[in-house]
């Protein structure tokens, strides 16, 4: 549909075709030809001739009032709110849906003119590695001209050609998603690279999105809770839905449950496989070496074989790079551009290496926050930093994914010399209670302590690092670039872990000026 010609009547017909239009819909004859140029679920971003979507448990009728004042042409709501909103605004055109999540996805796609048809869209899913992979692919596709060709939607930031902003969700709600994609199209970006979360797939945030490529990195147990996925199968099946809307599947042969993944991936028109030390894959790596914050390997593809260098620590990043290379080669990007892009990729808060003046202490800030990520992270750190004292600072979330408070200490305790437990999105729980549960799960004999305040915890780790017998590496985990803490139903601004680490190091040197000259 052309957005310049789209009307409320067109949207009503679309919902009828999808079997989603309720009999409670009240457009009125005069509203049939009202033009629609966009759709929003946030009243703060509504523009004239946009449809406002009344969604969420926290929805208030005041939001609809605000949207109408800003020029909204009508609204979409579910049947539960139909009578209330009709009484509030009996003269305002209303589309009522039998399934609001599905309806708003289809309506937003149409309202913004199906922008996925004008973009090469690449979606990356997996339990870990999504952000790193999208940043790698973005660096390759941009070449030497940043922000010129590629939009980005993910857990760290969103760039759509109009604005660059910190992300709220890994994958945004469907009206926001389609607005971002429309901006990319309107700014003549060629590519849209995005993380696709299990929640987005389960709750239809990406319903109707046509993916040129779907990358599947891995699968591990995570996000299992009453607030997310009730069980493992629900989580896994949600992830697998990505293949139902992609032309090409890119799959890691080293992933757990790979046979089930491949079976679903065959629904796509094309399948490309990758894997470290897997000559049976289409894209594979050998000769993997890691030291001093660099990873090198030889990559083999059907078109070329050549050396690749990653300027970030962690051999687990090889498979992120291989997924990236598989996507890039499918987009016909040459080897030289791929190698150059990977060599300059930096991912905020992902294996972020922070050196200190005399190299006595090295910091690593990473978003690792689940069992699978810890199982990849710690062996790599121990390998890359031999003979270093390893100190780990991390917490576990409140209200959800409660398994982490038992799994994370168990994994970290196998590799770290000391664990410091602290606050990390406690929600409605007390950080001290979460930390005490983590102490109980710590392997016997592994030193650990509770420092609930995150700034104090990082400062404590720095102090212990400088006091260690030999060099130390301090791993600050779980938050990456997140600048807020979820506490008691509110988002509380919080300093970044990298800044806290650097501040703690600076304060330590201020107290020990003689060591700064060493």
Short mmCIF file of C-alpha atoms in Angstrom, two decimals:
data_model
loop_
_atom_site.label_atom_id
_atom_site.label_comp_id
_atom_site.label_asym_id
_atom_site.label_seq_id
_atom_site.Cartn_x
_atom_site.Cartn_y
_atom_site.Cartn_z
CA UNK A 1 0.00 0.00 0.00
CA UNK A 2 1.16 3.55 -0.66
CA UNK A 3 1.12 5.61 2.55
CA UNK A 4 -0.13 8.66 0.65
CA UNK A 5 -3.30 6.76 -0.29
CA UNK A 6 -3.81 4.63 2.81
CA UNK A 7 -7.02 5.29 4.70
CA UNK A 8 -8.71 4.08 7.85
CA UNK A 9 -11.04 2.08 5.62
CA UNK A 10 -8.00 0.35 4.10
CA UNK A 11 -6.79 -0.61 7.56
CA UNK A 12 -10.22 -1.92 8.49
CA UNK A 13 -10.20 -4.05 5.35
CA UNK A 14 -6.70 -5.30 6.17
CA UNK A 15 -7.78 -6.39 9.65
CA UNK A 16 -10.88 -8.03 8.19
CA UNK A 17 -8.69 -9.99 5.77
CA UNK A 18 -6.50 -11.12 8.68
CA UNK A 19 -9.56 -12.09 10.73
CA UNK A 20 -8.70 -9.51 13.39
CA UNK A 21 -11.44 -6.84 13.10
CA UNK A 22 -14.00 -6.82 15.91
CA UNK A 23 -17.67 -5.99 15.44
CA UNK A 24 -17.12 -3.24 18.02
CA UNK A 25 -15.24 -1.17 15.40
CA UNK A 26 -16.83 2.28 14.89
CA UNK A 27 -15.37 4.27 12.02
CA UNK A 28 -18.38 6.17 10.76
CA UNK A 29 -18.97 7.11 7.14
CA UNK A 30 -17.05 10.39 7.40
CA UNK A 31 -13.92 8.57 8.62
CA UNK A 32 -13.68 6.15 5.71
CA UNK A 33 -11.39 8.35 3.63
CA UNK A 34 -9.22 9.76 6.42
CA UNK A 35 -5.57 9.35 5.42
CA UNK A 36 -3.16 7.40 7.63
CA UNK A 37 0.60 8.03 7.38
CA UNK A 38 1.91 6.20 10.43
CA UNK A 39 1.05 4.37 13.65
CA UNK A 40 2.31 4.86 17.21
CA UNK A 41 1.83 3.27 20.62
CA UNK A 42 3.64 6.11 22.41
CA UNK A 43 1.62 9.33 22.61
CA UNK A 44 4.84 11.35 22.88
CA UNK A 45 5.82 10.61 19.27
CA UNK A 46 2.41 10.89 17.60
CA UNK A 47 2.27 13.03 14.47
CA UNK A 48 -0.77 14.31 12.50
CA UNK A 49 -2.54 11.58 10.51
CA UNK A 50 -1.01 8.81 12.62
CA UNK A 51 -3.15 6.06 14.12
CA UNK A 52 -2.73 5.77 17.89
CA UNK A 53 -2.57 2.28 19.38
CA UNK A 54 -3.93 1.82 22.89
CA UNK A 55 -1.87 -1.03 24.33
CA UNK A 56 -0.37 -2.43 27.49
CA UNK A 57 -1.43 -3.05 31.06
CA UNK A 58 -0.28 0.46 31.96
CA UNK A 59 -2.41 2.16 29.28
CA UNK A 60 -4.28 5.25 30.45
CA UNK A 61 -7.06 7.04 28.60
CA UNK A 62 -5.05 10.26 29.05
CA UNK A 63 -2.60 8.89 26.48
CA UNK A 64 -5.36 8.77 23.87
CA UNK A 65 -6.43 12.30 24.74
CA UNK A 66 -2.86 13.49 24.24
CA UNK A 67 -2.54 11.60 20.94
CA UNK A 68 -5.71 13.19 19.58
CA UNK A 69 -4.49 16.65 20.57
CA UNK A 70 -1.33 15.99 18.54
CA UNK A 71 -3.33 15.16 15.44
CA UNK A 72 -3.96 11.41 15.58
CA UNK A 73 -6.60 10.42 13.03
CA UNK A 74 -8.10 7.57 15.05
CA UNK A 75 -7.14 4.74 17.35
CA UNK A 76 -6.72 0.99 17.52
CA UNK A 77 -7.67 -0.83 20.72
CA UNK A 78 -8.65 -4.24 22.00
CA UNK A 79 -12.19 -5.31 22.86
CA UNK A 80 -11.56 -4.95 26.59
CA UNK A 81 -11.13 -1.17 26.21
CA UNK A 82 -13.70 -0.59 23.46
CA UNK A 83 -16.63 0.59 25.60
CA UNK A 84 -14.51 2.77 27.88
CA UNK A 85 -12.80 4.57 25.02
CA UNK A 86 -15.98 4.90 22.98
CA UNK A 87 -17.65 6.62 25.94
CA UNK A 88 -14.66 8.90 26.33
CA UNK A 89 -14.50 9.85 22.63
CA UNK A 90 -17.70 8.79 20.86
CA UNK A 91 -16.85 10.87 17.78
CA UNK A 92 -13.28 9.60 17.34
CA UNK A 93 -12.75 6.83 14.72
CA UNK A 94 -11.95 3.49 16.34
CA UNK A 95 -10.57 0.23 15.02
CA UNK A 96 -11.18 -2.56 17.52
CA UNK A 97 -9.14 -5.75 17.25
CA UNK A 98 -9.79 -9.26 18.48
CA UNK A 99 -6.02 -9.71 18.92
CA UNK A 100 -4.31 -6.38 19.52
CA UNK A 101 -0.70 -7.56 19.21
CA UNK A 102 -1.23 -9.13 15.81
CA UNK A 103 -3.42 -6.25 14.65
CA UNK A 104 -0.97 -3.50 15.57
CA UNK A 105 1.87 -5.30 13.78
CA UNK A 106 -0.05 -5.55 10.52
CA UNK A 107 -1.50 -2.05 10.83
CA UNK A 108 1.88 -0.44 11.59
CA UNK A 109 3.53 -2.23 8.66
CA UNK A 110 0.84 -0.95 6.30
CA UNK A 111 0.70 2.54 7.81
CA UNK A 112 4.41 3.04 7.20
CA UNK A 113 4.22 1.73 3.65
CA UNK A 114 5.87 -1.70 4.00
CA UNK A 115 9.44 -0.34 4.29
CA UNK A 116 10.97 -3.83 4.53
CA UNK A 117 10.35 -4.17 0.80
CA UNK A 118 12.90 -1.41 0.14
CA UNK A 119 15.62 -2.60 2.53
CA UNK A 120 17.91 -5.60 2.80
CA UNK A 121 16.90 -6.71 6.29
CA UNK A 122 19.05 -9.02 8.40
CA UNK A 123 17.79 -10.41 11.72
CA UNK A 124 20.11 -12.07 14.26
CA UNK A 125 18.85 -14.25 17.09
CA UNK A 126 20.50 -16.46 19.69
CA UNK A 127 20.96 -16.73 23.43
CA UNK A 128 24.23 -14.81 23.29
CA UNK A 129 26.24 -12.84 20.74
CA UNK A 130 23.44 -10.92 19.03
CA UNK A 131 24.80 -7.45 19.77
CA UNK A 132 28.37 -8.28 18.81
CA UNK A 133 27.26 -9.87 15.55
CA UNK A 134 25.08 -6.92 14.55
CA UNK A 135 27.90 -4.47 15.27
CA UNK A 136 30.31 -6.58 13.23
CA UNK A 137 27.91 -6.69 10.30
CA UNK A 138 27.21 -2.99 10.54
CA UNK A 139 30.95 -2.19 10.45
CA UNK A 140 31.33 -4.30 7.31
CA UNK A 141 28.30 -2.92 5.48
CA UNK A 142 29.20 0.69 6.29
CA UNK A 143 32.70 0.33 4.88
CA UNK A 144 34.67 3.53 5.45
CA UNK A 145 31.60 5.77 5.59
CA UNK A 146 29.87 5.34 8.99
CA UNK A 147 26.09 5.82 9.18
CA UNK A 148 25.82 6.00 5.39
CA UNK A 149 24.25 2.68 4.49
CA UNK A 150 23.12 0.67 7.49
CA UNK A 151 20.44 1.08 10.13
CA UNK A 152 20.79 -0.74 13.46
CA UNK A 153 18.17 -1.97 15.93
CA UNK A 154 19.37 -3.80 19.03
CA UNK A 155 19.85 -3.93 22.76
CA UNK A 156 22.57 -1.26 22.86
CA UNK A 157 21.37 1.41 20.45
CA UNK A 158 18.98 2.16 17.65
CA UNK A 159 20.06 4.12 14.57
CA UNK A 160 17.47 4.72 11.83
CA UNK A 161 19.03 7.48 9.76
CA UNK A 162 17.12 10.14 11.73
CA UNK A 163 18.29 9.61 15.29
CA UNK A 164 20.74 7.47 17.25
CA UNK A 165 19.45 6.59 20.70
CA UNK A 166 19.92 4.14 23.55
CA UNK A 167 17.56 1.20 23.14
CA UNK A 168 14.82 0.29 25.62
CA UNK A 169 14.10 -3.23 24.36
CA UNK A 170 16.32 -5.54 22.32
CA UNK A 171 13.58 -5.55 19.68
CA UNK A 172 11.09 -2.67 19.90
CA UNK A 173 7.31 -2.91 19.83
CA UNK A 174 5.97 -3.26 16.29
CA UNK A 175 4.84 0.38 15.76
CA UNK A 176 8.30 1.62 16.78
CA UNK A 177 9.99 -1.05 14.67
CA UNK A 178 8.10 -0.06 11.54
CA UNK A 179 8.73 3.64 12.18
CA UNK A 180 12.48 2.97 12.42
CA UNK A 181 12.42 0.94 9.22
CA UNK A 182 10.46 3.67 7.44
CA UNK A 183 13.05 6.23 8.51
CA UNK A 184 15.81 4.00 7.14
CA UNK A 185 14.00 3.74 3.83
CA UNK A 186 13.27 7.47 3.68
CA UNK A 187 16.95 8.27 4.40
CA UNK A 188 18.02 5.91 1.58
CA UNK A 189 19.83 3.43 3.84
CA UNK A 190 20.37 0.12 2.06
CA UNK A 191 20.48 -2.26 5.02
CA UNK A 192 18.61 -2.82 8.27
CA UNK A 193 20.53 -4.98 10.75
CA UNK A 194 18.65 -5.97 13.89
CA UNK A 195 18.66 -8.20 16.93
CA UNK A 196 15.55 -10.36 17.16
CA UNK A 197 14.74 -11.47 20.69
CA UNK A 198 12.69 -14.45 21.76
CA UNK A 199 10.16 -12.07 23.33
CA UNK A 200 9.79 -10.23 20.01
CA UNK A 201 9.12 -13.48 18.21
CA UNK A 202 6.75 -14.81 20.85
CA UNK A 203 4.70 -11.63 21.16
CA UNK A 204 4.50 -10.74 17.46
CA UNK A 205 6.66 -7.60 17.53
CA UNK A 206 8.20 -8.68 14.21
CA UNK A 207 5.04 -10.20 12.74
CA UNK A 208 4.92 -9.49 9.00
CA UNK A 209 8.60 -8.51 8.77
CA UNK A 210 10.31 -9.96 5.71
CA UNK A 211 13.89 -10.92 6.52
CA UNK A 212 16.36 -11.38 3.71
CA UNK A 213 18.63 -13.25 6.13
CA UNK A 214 17.99 -14.80 9.55
CA UNK A 215 21.12 -15.63 11.55
CA UNK A 216 20.82 -18.23 14.33
CA UNK A 217 23.86 -18.08 16.62
CA UNK A 218 23.15 -20.54 19.42
CA UNK A 219 20.60 -21.64 21.99
CA UNK A 220 20.96 -22.12 25.74
CA UNK A 221 18.69 -22.02 28.75
CA UNK A 222 17.78 -18.46 29.66
CA UNK A 223 14.78 -16.18 30.12
CA UNK A 224 12.79 -18.98 31.76
CA UNK A 225 10.41 -17.37 34.25
CA UNK A 226 6.72 -16.55 34.72
CA UNK A 227 7.41 -13.08 33.25
CA UNK A 228 9.22 -14.34 30.13
CA UNK A 229 9.04 -17.96 28.93
CA UNK A 230 7.34 -20.49 31.24
CA UNK A 231 9.61 -23.32 30.10
CA UNK A 232 12.50 -24.23 27.83
CA UNK A 233 10.34 -25.43 24.95
CA UNK A 234 8.44 -22.14 24.84
CA UNK A 235 11.76 -20.26 24.66
CA UNK A 236 13.24 -22.51 21.97
CA UNK A 237 10.11 -22.60 19.82
CA UNK A 238 9.87 -18.81 20.02
CA UNK A 239 13.44 -18.52 18.70
CA UNK A 240 12.76 -20.94 15.86
CA UNK A 241 9.88 -18.79 14.57
CA UNK A 242 12.44 -16.50 12.93
CA UNK A 243 12.86 -18.93 10.02
CA UNK A 244 9.19 -18.67 9.06
CA UNK A 245 9.76 -15.13 7.80
CA UNK A 246 13.22 -15.32 6.22
CA UNK A 247 14.49 -16.04 2.72
CA UNK A 248 17.93 -17.28 3.82
CA UNK A 249 18.84 -19.06 7.07
CA UNK A 250 22.37 -18.80 8.48
CA UNK A 251 22.92 -21.49 11.15
CA UNK A 252 25.77 -22.35 13.53
CA UNK A 253 26.57 -26.06 13.25
CA UNK A 254 28.16 -25.93 16.71
CA UNK A 255 24.94 -24.84 18.40
CA UNK A 256 23.18 -27.11 20.83
CA UNK A 257 20.03 -28.69 19.34
CA UNK A 258 21.39 -28.04 15.86
CA UNK A 259 19.36 -30.84 14.26
CA UNK A 260 16.09 -29.21 15.35
CA UNK A 261 17.37 -25.81 14.25
CA UNK A 262 18.33 -27.12 10.81
CA UNK A 263 14.98 -28.84 10.41
CA UNK A 264 13.17 -25.53 10.89
CA UNK A 265 15.75 -23.61 8.86
CA UNK A 266 14.92 -25.69 5.78
CA UNK A 267 11.66 -23.71 5.59
CA UNK A 268 13.78 -20.91 4.09
CA UNK A 269 14.65 -20.77 0.41
CA UNK A 270 18.37 -21.09 1.18
CA UNK A 271 20.47 -22.46 4.06
CA UNK A 272 24.05 -21.37 4.84
CA UNK A 273 25.94 -23.05 7.70
CA UNK A 274 28.95 -21.90 9.70
CA UNK A 275 31.11 -23.17 12.53
CA UNK A 276 34.52 -22.91 14.13
CA UNK A 277 36.72 -25.88 13.20
CA UNK A 278 33.89 -27.31 11.08
CA UNK A 279 35.11 -28.07 7.54
CA UNK A 280 31.65 -29.50 6.83
CA UNK A 281 30.16 -25.99 7.15
CA UNK A 282 29.81 -23.53 4.27
CA UNK A 283 31.72 -20.90 6.27
CA UNK A 284 34.31 -22.17 8.76
CA UNK A 285 37.41 -21.18 10.71
CA UNK A 286 40.68 -22.87 11.55
CA UNK A 287 43.94 -21.82 13.17
CA UNK A 288 42.18 -19.84 15.89
CA UNK A 289 44.60 -17.89 18.12
CA UNK A 290 43.86 -15.43 20.91
CA UNK A 291 46.24 -13.23 22.90
CA UNK A 292 46.57 -9.69 24.25
CA UNK A 293 43.04 -8.71 23.26
CA UNK A 294 43.24 -9.92 19.64
CA UNK A 295 41.79 -13.00 17.96
CA UNK A 296 43.04 -14.30 14.61
CA UNK A 297 41.92 -17.17 12.40
CA UNK A 298 41.73 -18.32 8.81
CA UNK A 299 38.25 -18.22 7.35
CA UNK A 300 37.07 -20.48 4.53
CA UNK A 301 34.08 -19.68 2.33
CA UNK A 302 32.98 -21.13 -1.03
CA UNK A 303 34.41 -17.99 -2.73
CA UNK A 304 37.62 -17.30 -0.78
CA UNK A 305 39.90 -18.20 2.11
CA UNK A 306 41.86 -15.61 4.04
CA UNK A 307 43.08 -14.31 7.41
CA UNK A 308 40.71 -12.51 9.77
CA UNK A 309 41.66 -10.40 12.80
CA UNK A 310 39.27 -9.37 15.58
CA UNK A 311 40.38 -6.50 17.77
CA UNK A 312 38.53 -7.81 20.81
CA UNK A 313 39.37 -10.62 23.23
CA UNK A 314 37.44 -13.87 23.41
CA UNK A 315 37.69 -16.87 21.10
CA UNK A 316 33.91 -17.25 21.37
CA UNK A 317 33.71 -14.17 19.15
CA UNK A 318 34.95 -16.33 16.26
CA UNK A 319 31.48 -17.79 15.78
CA UNK A 320 29.92 -14.34 15.97
CA UNK A 321 32.36 -13.31 13.23
CA UNK A 322 31.57 -16.40 11.15
CA UNK A 323 27.85 -15.65 11.30
CA UNK A 324 28.68 -12.10 10.24
CA UNK A 325 30.83 -13.32 7.36
CA UNK A 326 28.09 -15.70 6.22
CA UNK A 327 25.56 -12.84 6.15
CA UNK A 328 28.00 -10.49 4.39
CA UNK A 329 28.92 -13.00 1.70
CA UNK A 330 25.22 -13.65 1.09
CA UNK A 331 24.97 -9.89 0.48
CA UNK A 332 27.88 -10.14 -1.98
CA UNK A 333 30.36 -8.14 0.10
CA UNK A 334 33.99 -8.82 -0.98
CA UNK A 335 36.63 -10.34 1.31
CA UNK A 336 38.66 -7.13 1.68
CA UNK A 337 35.67 -5.18 2.97
CA UNK A 338 34.72 -8.00 5.34
CA UNK A 339 38.23 -8.27 6.80
CA UNK A 340 38.58 -4.51 7.20
CA UNK A 341 35.19 -4.18 8.87
CA UNK A 342 35.85 -6.96 11.37
CA UNK A 343 39.29 -5.55 12.22
CA UNK A 344 37.81 -2.21 13.29
CA UNK A 345 34.68 -3.45 15.07
CA UNK A 346 34.26 -2.22 18.62
CA UNK A 347 31.17 -3.10 20.60
CA UNK A 348 30.31 -0.89 23.59
CA UNK A 349 30.10 -2.99 26.74
CA UNK A 350 31.01 -6.25 24.96
CA UNK A 351 34.48 -7.54 25.89
CA UNK A 352 35.42 -3.90 26.44
CA UNK A 353 39.10 -3.95 27.43
CA UNK A 354 40.28 -1.19 29.80
CA UNK A 355 44.01 -0.89 30.49
CA UNK A 356 45.58 0.88 33.47
CA UNK A 357 48.83 2.92 33.41
CA UNK A 358 51.20 0.24 34.66
CA UNK A 359 49.23 -2.81 33.42
CA UNK A 360 49.04 -4.20 36.97
CA UNK A 361 45.27 -4.32 36.61
CA UNK A 362 43.21 -4.84 33.44
CA UNK A 363 39.46 -4.37 33.30
CA UNK A 364 36.97 -6.16 31.09
CA UNK A 365 33.39 -4.89 30.92
CA UNK A 366 30.94 -7.29 29.32
CA UNK A 367 27.21 -7.84 29.11
CA UNK A 368 27.54 -11.56 29.95
CA UNK A 369 24.57 -12.25 32.21
CA UNK A 370 23.50 -15.87 31.77
CA UNK A 371 24.97 -19.34 32.15
CA UNK A 372 25.79 -19.80 28.50
CA UNK A 373 27.59 -16.45 28.28
CA UNK A 374 29.59 -17.20 31.45
CA UNK A 375 30.59 -20.61 30.07
CA UNK A 376 32.02 -18.87 27.01
CA UNK A 377 33.45 -15.83 28.78
CA UNK A 378 35.54 -17.24 31.62
CA UNK A 379 37.52 -19.94 29.77
CA UNK A 380 38.42 -17.31 27.18
CA UNK A 381 39.60 -14.85 29.85
CA UNK A 382 41.72 -17.47 31.58
CA UNK A 383 43.27 -18.41 28.23
CA UNK A 384 43.91 -14.82 27.13
CA UNK A 385 45.27 -13.68 30.50
CA UNK A 386 47.42 -16.54 31.84
CA UNK A 387 48.94 -16.10 35.30
CA UNK A 388 46.48 -13.30 36.10
CA UNK A 389 44.45 -13.12 39.29
CA UNK A 390 40.79 -13.16 38.12
CA UNK A 391 38.24 -11.12 40.06
CA UNK A 392 34.61 -11.14 38.91
CA UNK A 393 31.97 -8.56 39.85
CA UNK A 394 28.36 -9.39 38.97
CA UNK A 395 24.82 -9.76 40.22
CA UNK A 396 21.57 -11.34 39.09
CA UNK A 397 18.22 -9.85 38.15
CA UNK A 398 15.26 -9.73 40.47
CA UNK A 399 11.73 -10.93 39.64
CA UNK A 400 12.78 -13.00 36.61
CA UNK A 401 15.34 -15.53 35.35
CA UNK A 402 15.86 -16.65 38.93
CA UNK A 403 18.03 -19.55 37.79
CA UNK A 404 20.87 -17.11 37.14
CA UNK A 405 21.51 -16.47 40.82
CA UNK A 406 22.46 -20.15 41.18
CA UNK A 407 24.03 -20.83 37.79
CA UNK A 408 26.31 -17.80 37.51
CA UNK A 409 28.30 -18.31 40.73
CA UNK A 410 28.64 -22.01 39.93
CA UNK A 411 30.22 -21.24 36.55
CA UNK A 412 32.32 -18.25 37.61
CA UNK A 413 33.61 -20.10 40.66
CA UNK A 414 35.35 -22.64 38.44
CA UNK A 415 37.60 -19.96 36.93
CA UNK A 416 37.72 -16.82 39.09
CA UNK A 417 39.92 -16.38 42.14
CA UNK A 418 37.37 -14.15 43.85
CA UNK A 419 33.68 -13.28 43.34
CA UNK A 420 32.02 -10.04 44.38
CA UNK A 421 28.22 -10.06 44.26
CA UNK A 422 26.37 -6.78 43.74
CA UNK A 423 23.21 -5.13 42.45
CA UNK A 424 21.97 -5.77 38.90
CA UNK A 425 18.35 -4.84 38.13
CA UNK A 426 16.90 -6.09 41.44
CA UNK A 427 13.34 -5.20 40.49
CA UNK A 428 11.07 -5.59 43.50
CA UNK A 429 13.54 -7.77 45.40
CA UNK A 430 16.27 -6.69 47.80
CA UNK A 431 19.76 -6.88 46.24
CA UNK A 432 21.07 -8.33 49.49
CA UNK A 433 18.64 -11.27 49.26
CA UNK A 434 19.67 -12.03 45.68
CA UNK A 435 23.34 -11.81 46.61
CA UNK A 436 22.91 -14.14 49.58
CA UNK A 437 21.39 -16.75 47.27
CA UNK A 438 24.45 -16.36 45.03
CA UNK A 439 26.79 -16.90 47.98
CA UNK A 440 25.01 -20.15 48.77
CA UNK A 441 25.55 -21.30 45.15
CA UNK A 442 29.27 -20.47 45.14
CA UNK A 443 31.53 -23.55 44.98
CA UNK A 444 33.12 -24.45 48.29
CA UNK A 445 36.49 -22.83 48.82
CA UNK A 446 35.98 -19.95 46.38
CA UNK A 447 36.33 -16.59 48.19
CA UNK A 448 33.28 -14.38 47.73
CA UNK A 449 31.69 -11.34 49.31
CA UNK A 450 28.60 -9.17 49.02
CA UNK A 451 28.90 -5.47 48.19
CA UNK A 452 25.34 -4.39 47.21
CA UNK A 453 26.31 -0.94 45.91
CA UNK A 454 27.72 -1.48 42.41
CA UNK A 455 30.11 1.48 42.53
CA UNK A 456 31.54 0.27 45.82
CA UNK A 457 31.76 -3.30 44.50
CA UNK A 458 33.84 -2.25 41.51
CA UNK A 459 36.06 -0.08 43.73
CA UNK A 460 36.55 -3.08 46.02
CA UNK A 461 37.56 -5.24 43.05
CA UNK A 462 40.09 -2.62 41.91
CA UNK A 463 41.56 -2.47 45.41
CA UNK A 464 41.91 -6.27 45.52
CA UNK A 465 43.38 -6.28 42.02
CA UNK A 466 46.18 -3.90 42.91
CA UNK A 467 46.83 -5.85 46.12
CA UNK A 468 47.06 -9.19 44.31
CA UNK A 469 50.30 -11.09 44.05
CA UNK A 470 50.91 -10.54 40.32
CA UNK A 471 48.78 -9.01 37.56
CA UNK A 472 44.99 -9.07 37.87
CA UNK A 473 42.08 -8.94 35.47
CA UNK A 474 38.81 -7.58 36.80
CA UNK A 475 35.67 -8.76 35.02
CA UNK A 476 32.68 -6.46 35.50
CA UNK A 477 29.73 -8.37 34.12
CA UNK A 478 26.03 -8.23 33.39
CA UNK A 479 25.30 -4.65 32.37
CA UNK A 480 27.62 -3.56 29.56
CA UNK A 481 26.37 -0.12 28.51
CA UNK A 482 23.12 -0.11 30.47
CA UNK A 483 22.67 3.26 32.13
CA UNK A 484 19.67 2.47 34.34
CA UNK A 485 18.81 0.00 37.08
CA UNK A 486 15.34 -1.55 37.32
CA UNK A 487 14.29 -1.03 40.94
CA UNK A 488 10.80 -1.24 42.49
CA UNK A 489 9.06 -0.69 39.17
CA UNK A 490 11.18 2.33 38.24
CA UNK A 491 14.15 2.97 35.99
CA UNK A 492 16.86 4.55 38.12
CA UNK A 493 19.75 6.27 36.29
CA UNK A 494 23.05 4.51 36.96
CA UNK A 495 26.66 5.13 35.92
CA UNK A 496 28.16 2.87 33.27
CA UNK A 497 30.38 0.04 34.48
CA UNK A 498 33.32 1.20 32.34
CA UNK A 499 33.13 4.66 33.90
CA UNK A 500 32.92 3.21 37.41
CA UNK A 501 35.98 1.06 36.76
CA UNK A 502 38.01 3.97 35.39
CA UNK A 503 36.94 6.19 38.30
CA UNK A 504 37.97 3.51 40.79
CA UNK A 505 41.38 3.13 39.14
CA UNK A 506 41.90 6.90 39.10
CA UNK A 507 40.98 7.12 42.80
CA UNK A 508 43.36 4.28 43.64
CA UNK A 509 46.25 5.99 41.86
CA UNK A 510 45.41 9.27 43.60
CA UNK A 511 45.92 7.47 46.91
CA UNK A 512 49.07 5.70 45.65
CA UNK A 513 50.88 8.25 43.44
CA UNK A 514 54.16 6.35 43.64
CA UNK A 515 52.56 3.40 41.82
CA UNK A 516 51.40 5.57 38.93
CA UNK A 517 55.06 6.15 38.03
CA UNK A 518 55.96 2.46 38.06
#
